[in-house]
Short mmCIF file of N, CA and C in Angstrom, two decimals:
data_model
loop_
_atom_site.label_atom_id
_atom_site.label_comp_id
_atom_site.label_asym_id
_atom_site.label_seq_id
_atom_site.Cartn_x
_atom_site.Cartn_y
_atom_site.Cartn_z
N MET J 62 110.76 -83.02 -155.16
CA MET J 62 110.31 -82.53 -156.44
C MET J 62 111.42 -81.69 -157.07
N SER J 63 111.63 -81.86 -158.33
CA SER J 63 112.67 -81.14 -159.05
C SER J 63 112.16 -79.78 -159.51
N PRO J 64 112.84 -78.70 -159.12
CA PRO J 64 112.40 -77.37 -159.58
C PRO J 64 113.01 -77.02 -160.93
N ARG J 65 112.35 -76.10 -161.64
CA ARG J 65 112.91 -75.53 -162.86
C ARG J 65 112.38 -74.11 -162.98
N THR J 66 113.09 -73.31 -163.75
CA THR J 66 112.66 -71.95 -164.04
C THR J 66 112.57 -71.79 -165.55
N THR J 67 111.42 -71.32 -166.02
CA THR J 67 111.25 -71.03 -167.43
C THR J 67 111.20 -69.52 -167.59
N HIS J 68 111.56 -69.05 -168.77
CA HIS J 68 111.68 -67.62 -169.03
C HIS J 68 110.77 -67.24 -170.19
N SER J 69 110.18 -66.07 -170.09
CA SER J 69 109.40 -65.52 -171.20
C SER J 69 109.56 -64.00 -171.18
N ILE J 70 109.03 -63.37 -172.21
CA ILE J 70 109.06 -61.92 -172.31
C ILE J 70 107.63 -61.43 -172.45
N ALA J 71 107.24 -60.49 -171.60
CA ALA J 71 105.91 -59.89 -171.67
C ALA J 71 106.04 -58.54 -172.36
N HIS J 72 105.27 -58.36 -173.44
CA HIS J 72 105.31 -57.11 -174.20
C HIS J 72 104.07 -56.29 -173.90
N PHE J 73 104.28 -55.07 -173.40
CA PHE J 73 103.18 -54.15 -173.14
C PHE J 73 103.31 -52.95 -174.07
N ARG J 74 102.22 -52.63 -174.78
CA ARG J 74 102.21 -51.48 -175.69
C ARG J 74 101.86 -50.18 -174.96
N ALA J 75 101.26 -50.31 -173.79
CA ALA J 75 100.83 -49.15 -173.02
C ALA J 75 101.24 -49.34 -171.56
N PRO J 76 101.31 -48.25 -170.79
CA PRO J 76 101.60 -48.39 -169.36
C PRO J 76 100.57 -49.31 -168.70
N PHE J 77 100.98 -49.98 -167.63
CA PHE J 77 100.10 -50.95 -166.98
C PHE J 77 100.35 -50.97 -165.48
N VAL J 78 99.43 -51.62 -164.78
CA VAL J 78 99.50 -51.72 -163.32
C VAL J 78 99.42 -53.19 -162.94
N LEU J 79 100.24 -53.60 -161.98
CA LEU J 79 100.16 -54.93 -161.39
C LEU J 79 100.06 -54.77 -159.89
N GLY J 80 99.18 -55.54 -159.27
CA GLY J 80 99.03 -55.49 -157.83
C GLY J 80 100.34 -55.81 -157.14
N GLY J 81 100.60 -55.13 -156.05
CA GLY J 81 101.82 -55.36 -155.30
C GLY J 81 102.98 -54.50 -155.76
N LEU J 82 102.83 -53.83 -156.91
CA LEU J 82 103.87 -52.94 -157.40
C LEU J 82 103.37 -51.51 -157.31
N ALA J 83 104.21 -50.62 -156.81
CA ALA J 83 103.82 -49.23 -156.63
C ALA J 83 103.76 -48.51 -157.97
N GLY J 84 102.65 -47.84 -158.24
CA GLY J 84 102.53 -47.02 -159.42
C GLY J 84 102.30 -47.78 -160.70
N THR J 85 102.37 -47.02 -161.78
CA THR J 85 102.17 -47.54 -163.12
C THR J 85 103.52 -47.84 -163.74
N LEU J 86 103.63 -48.99 -164.38
CA LEU J 86 104.87 -49.37 -165.06
C LEU J 86 104.78 -48.92 -166.52
N PRO J 87 105.89 -48.45 -167.08
CA PRO J 87 105.86 -47.98 -168.47
C PRO J 87 105.74 -49.12 -169.46
N ALA J 88 105.26 -48.79 -170.65
CA ALA J 88 105.19 -49.77 -171.73
C ALA J 88 106.59 -50.29 -172.02
N GLY J 89 106.66 -51.51 -172.55
CA GLY J 89 107.96 -52.09 -172.90
C GLY J 89 107.94 -53.59 -172.80
N ASP J 90 109.12 -54.17 -172.98
CA ASP J 90 109.30 -55.61 -172.86
C ASP J 90 109.90 -55.94 -171.50
N TYR J 91 109.28 -56.87 -170.81
CA TYR J 91 109.70 -57.25 -169.47
C TYR J 91 110.05 -58.74 -169.44
N ASP J 92 111.19 -59.05 -168.83
CA ASP J 92 111.56 -60.45 -168.63
C ASP J 92 110.72 -61.02 -167.50
N ILE J 93 110.20 -62.21 -167.73
CA ILE J 93 109.35 -62.91 -166.75
C ILE J 93 109.96 -64.28 -166.49
N ASP J 94 110.07 -64.65 -165.21
CA ASP J 94 110.52 -65.98 -164.82
C ASP J 94 109.39 -66.70 -164.12
N HIS J 95 109.22 -67.97 -164.46
CA HIS J 95 108.21 -68.82 -163.83
C HIS J 95 108.93 -69.97 -163.14
N ASP J 96 108.82 -70.05 -161.83
CA ASP J 96 109.38 -71.18 -161.10
C ASP J 96 108.32 -72.28 -161.07
N GLU J 97 108.75 -73.49 -161.42
CA GLU J 97 107.83 -74.63 -161.48
C GLU J 97 108.45 -75.82 -160.77
N GLU J 98 107.59 -76.70 -160.31
CA GLU J 98 108.07 -77.94 -159.70
C GLU J 98 107.41 -79.13 -160.38
N LEU J 99 108.14 -80.21 -160.46
CA LEU J 99 107.66 -81.43 -161.08
C LEU J 99 106.62 -82.08 -160.17
N ILE J 100 105.52 -82.49 -160.76
CA ILE J 100 104.49 -83.19 -159.99
C ILE J 100 104.84 -84.67 -160.00
N ASP J 101 105.14 -85.20 -158.84
CA ASP J 101 105.52 -86.61 -158.72
C ASP J 101 104.30 -87.52 -158.78
N GLY J 102 104.54 -88.76 -159.19
CA GLY J 102 103.52 -89.79 -159.14
C GLY J 102 102.69 -89.92 -160.41
N LEU J 103 103.00 -89.15 -161.42
CA LEU J 103 102.26 -89.27 -162.67
C LEU J 103 103.07 -90.11 -163.65
N SER J 104 102.40 -90.69 -164.62
CA SER J 104 103.10 -91.52 -165.60
C SER J 104 103.64 -90.67 -166.76
N TRP J 105 103.45 -89.35 -166.70
CA TRP J 105 104.00 -88.42 -167.68
C TRP J 105 104.54 -87.22 -166.92
N LEU J 106 105.37 -86.42 -167.57
CA LEU J 106 105.91 -85.24 -166.92
C LEU J 106 104.87 -84.13 -166.87
N ALA J 107 104.69 -83.56 -165.71
CA ALA J 107 103.79 -82.44 -165.53
C ALA J 107 104.42 -81.49 -164.52
N TRP J 108 104.30 -80.21 -164.81
CA TRP J 108 104.89 -79.18 -163.96
C TRP J 108 103.80 -78.29 -163.39
N ARG J 109 104.02 -77.82 -162.16
CA ARG J 109 103.09 -76.92 -161.48
C ARG J 109 103.83 -75.61 -161.23
N ARG J 110 103.22 -74.49 -161.66
CA ARG J 110 103.82 -73.18 -161.42
C ARG J 110 103.69 -72.85 -159.93
N VAL J 111 104.78 -72.47 -159.32
CA VAL J 111 104.75 -72.14 -157.91
C VAL J 111 105.06 -70.67 -157.65
N ALA J 112 105.63 -69.97 -158.64
CA ALA J 112 105.91 -68.54 -158.47
C ALA J 112 106.16 -67.90 -159.83
N THR J 113 105.84 -66.62 -159.92
CA THR J 113 106.11 -65.83 -161.13
C THR J 113 106.80 -64.55 -160.70
N PHE J 114 107.84 -64.17 -161.46
CA PHE J 114 108.62 -62.99 -161.14
C PHE J 114 108.77 -62.10 -162.37
N ILE J 115 108.78 -60.79 -162.16
CA ILE J 115 109.03 -59.83 -163.22
C ILE J 115 110.35 -59.12 -162.93
N HIS J 116 111.14 -58.92 -163.97
CA HIS J 116 112.40 -58.18 -163.85
C HIS J 116 112.10 -56.71 -164.12
N LEU J 117 112.51 -55.86 -163.19
CA LEU J 117 112.33 -54.41 -163.35
C LEU J 117 113.69 -53.75 -163.36
N PRO J 118 113.89 -52.77 -164.21
CA PRO J 118 112.95 -52.16 -165.15
C PRO J 118 112.83 -52.97 -166.43
N ALA J 119 112.10 -52.40 -167.41
CA ALA J 119 111.91 -53.05 -168.71
C ALA J 119 113.26 -53.26 -169.39
N ARG J 120 113.30 -54.15 -170.36
CA ARG J 120 114.54 -54.49 -171.08
C ARG J 120 115.20 -53.29 -171.73
N THR J 121 114.42 -52.34 -172.22
CA THR J 121 114.98 -51.21 -172.96
C THR J 121 115.50 -50.09 -172.07
N VAL J 122 115.26 -50.18 -170.77
CA VAL J 122 115.68 -49.14 -169.84
C VAL J 122 117.07 -49.48 -169.31
N THR J 123 118.00 -48.54 -169.49
CA THR J 123 119.34 -48.72 -168.94
C THR J 123 119.34 -48.19 -167.51
N SER J 124 119.67 -49.07 -166.58
CA SER J 124 119.65 -48.69 -165.18
C SER J 124 120.78 -49.41 -164.45
N PRO J 125 121.41 -48.74 -163.51
CA PRO J 125 122.48 -49.41 -162.75
C PRO J 125 121.94 -50.45 -161.77
N THR J 126 120.65 -50.40 -161.50
CA THR J 126 120.05 -51.37 -160.58
C THR J 126 118.88 -52.07 -161.26
N SER J 127 118.58 -53.25 -160.77
CA SER J 127 117.41 -53.97 -161.25
C SER J 127 116.80 -54.72 -160.07
N GLN J 128 115.55 -55.11 -160.25
CA GLN J 128 114.81 -55.84 -159.22
C GLN J 128 114.15 -57.06 -159.83
N LEU J 129 114.02 -58.08 -159.04
CA LEU J 129 113.24 -59.26 -159.39
C LEU J 129 112.10 -59.29 -158.37
N VAL J 130 110.87 -59.10 -158.86
CA VAL J 130 109.73 -58.92 -157.98
C VAL J 130 108.71 -60.03 -158.21
N ALA J 131 108.26 -60.66 -157.13
CA ALA J 131 107.22 -61.69 -157.23
C ALA J 131 105.89 -61.03 -157.58
N ILE J 132 105.18 -61.63 -158.55
CA ILE J 132 103.87 -61.12 -158.96
C ILE J 132 102.90 -62.28 -159.07
N ASP J 133 101.63 -61.95 -159.16
CA ASP J 133 100.59 -62.94 -159.34
C ASP J 133 100.46 -63.25 -160.84
N HIS J 134 100.60 -64.51 -161.20
CA HIS J 134 100.55 -64.89 -162.62
C HIS J 134 99.21 -64.52 -163.26
N ALA J 135 98.13 -64.69 -162.54
CA ALA J 135 96.80 -64.37 -163.09
C ALA J 135 96.69 -62.87 -163.37
N GLU J 136 97.25 -62.03 -162.52
CA GLU J 136 97.22 -60.59 -162.75
C GLU J 136 98.05 -60.22 -163.98
N LEU J 137 99.18 -60.87 -164.15
CA LEU J 137 100.01 -60.64 -165.32
C LEU J 137 99.23 -60.99 -166.59
N GLU J 138 98.59 -62.15 -166.61
CA GLU J 138 97.80 -62.56 -167.78
C GLU J 138 96.66 -61.59 -168.06
N THR J 139 96.01 -61.11 -167.02
CA THR J 139 94.93 -60.14 -167.19
C THR J 139 95.45 -58.84 -167.77
N ALA J 140 96.57 -58.35 -167.26
CA ALA J 140 97.16 -57.10 -167.76
C ALA J 140 97.57 -57.26 -169.22
N LEU J 141 98.15 -58.40 -169.59
CA LEU J 141 98.54 -58.63 -170.99
C LEU J 141 97.31 -58.69 -171.90
N ARG J 142 96.26 -59.35 -171.44
CA ARG J 142 95.03 -59.44 -172.25
C ARG J 142 94.42 -58.06 -172.45
N GLN J 143 94.37 -57.26 -171.38
CA GLN J 143 93.82 -55.90 -171.50
C GLN J 143 94.67 -55.04 -172.44
N ASP J 144 95.98 -55.22 -172.39
CA ASP J 144 96.87 -54.47 -173.27
C ASP J 144 96.60 -54.84 -174.74
N ARG J 145 96.42 -56.13 -175.01
CA ARG J 145 96.12 -56.57 -176.38
C ARG J 145 94.78 -56.04 -176.85
N GLU J 146 93.76 -56.09 -175.98
CA GLU J 146 92.43 -55.62 -176.35
C GLU J 146 92.42 -54.11 -176.61
N ASN J 147 93.16 -53.35 -175.82
CA ASN J 147 93.20 -51.90 -176.01
C ASN J 147 93.98 -51.51 -177.26
N ALA J 148 94.88 -52.37 -177.71
CA ALA J 148 95.67 -52.09 -178.90
C ALA J 148 94.89 -52.39 -180.17
N ALA J 149 93.88 -53.23 -180.06
CA ALA J 149 93.12 -53.64 -181.26
C ALA J 149 92.12 -52.61 -181.69
#
């Protein structure tokens, strides 16, 4: 199966929490990578997400170090939805 990585940016207006990460993360824009693999045997192209990663710290934070941390995609979507709902 052929792997690929897609990139997106998650925007949080307020501090948030993701399981597996210590403490509360500050509001900001975070780079997100999604590793996907091609599903073989179909007559059209289809990709399956196999991992999601967040880049820490946020894009606006200047830091000499950075981390790429595996996260649960469903938790990320839930945190983004809650952030949008709280902003409305």
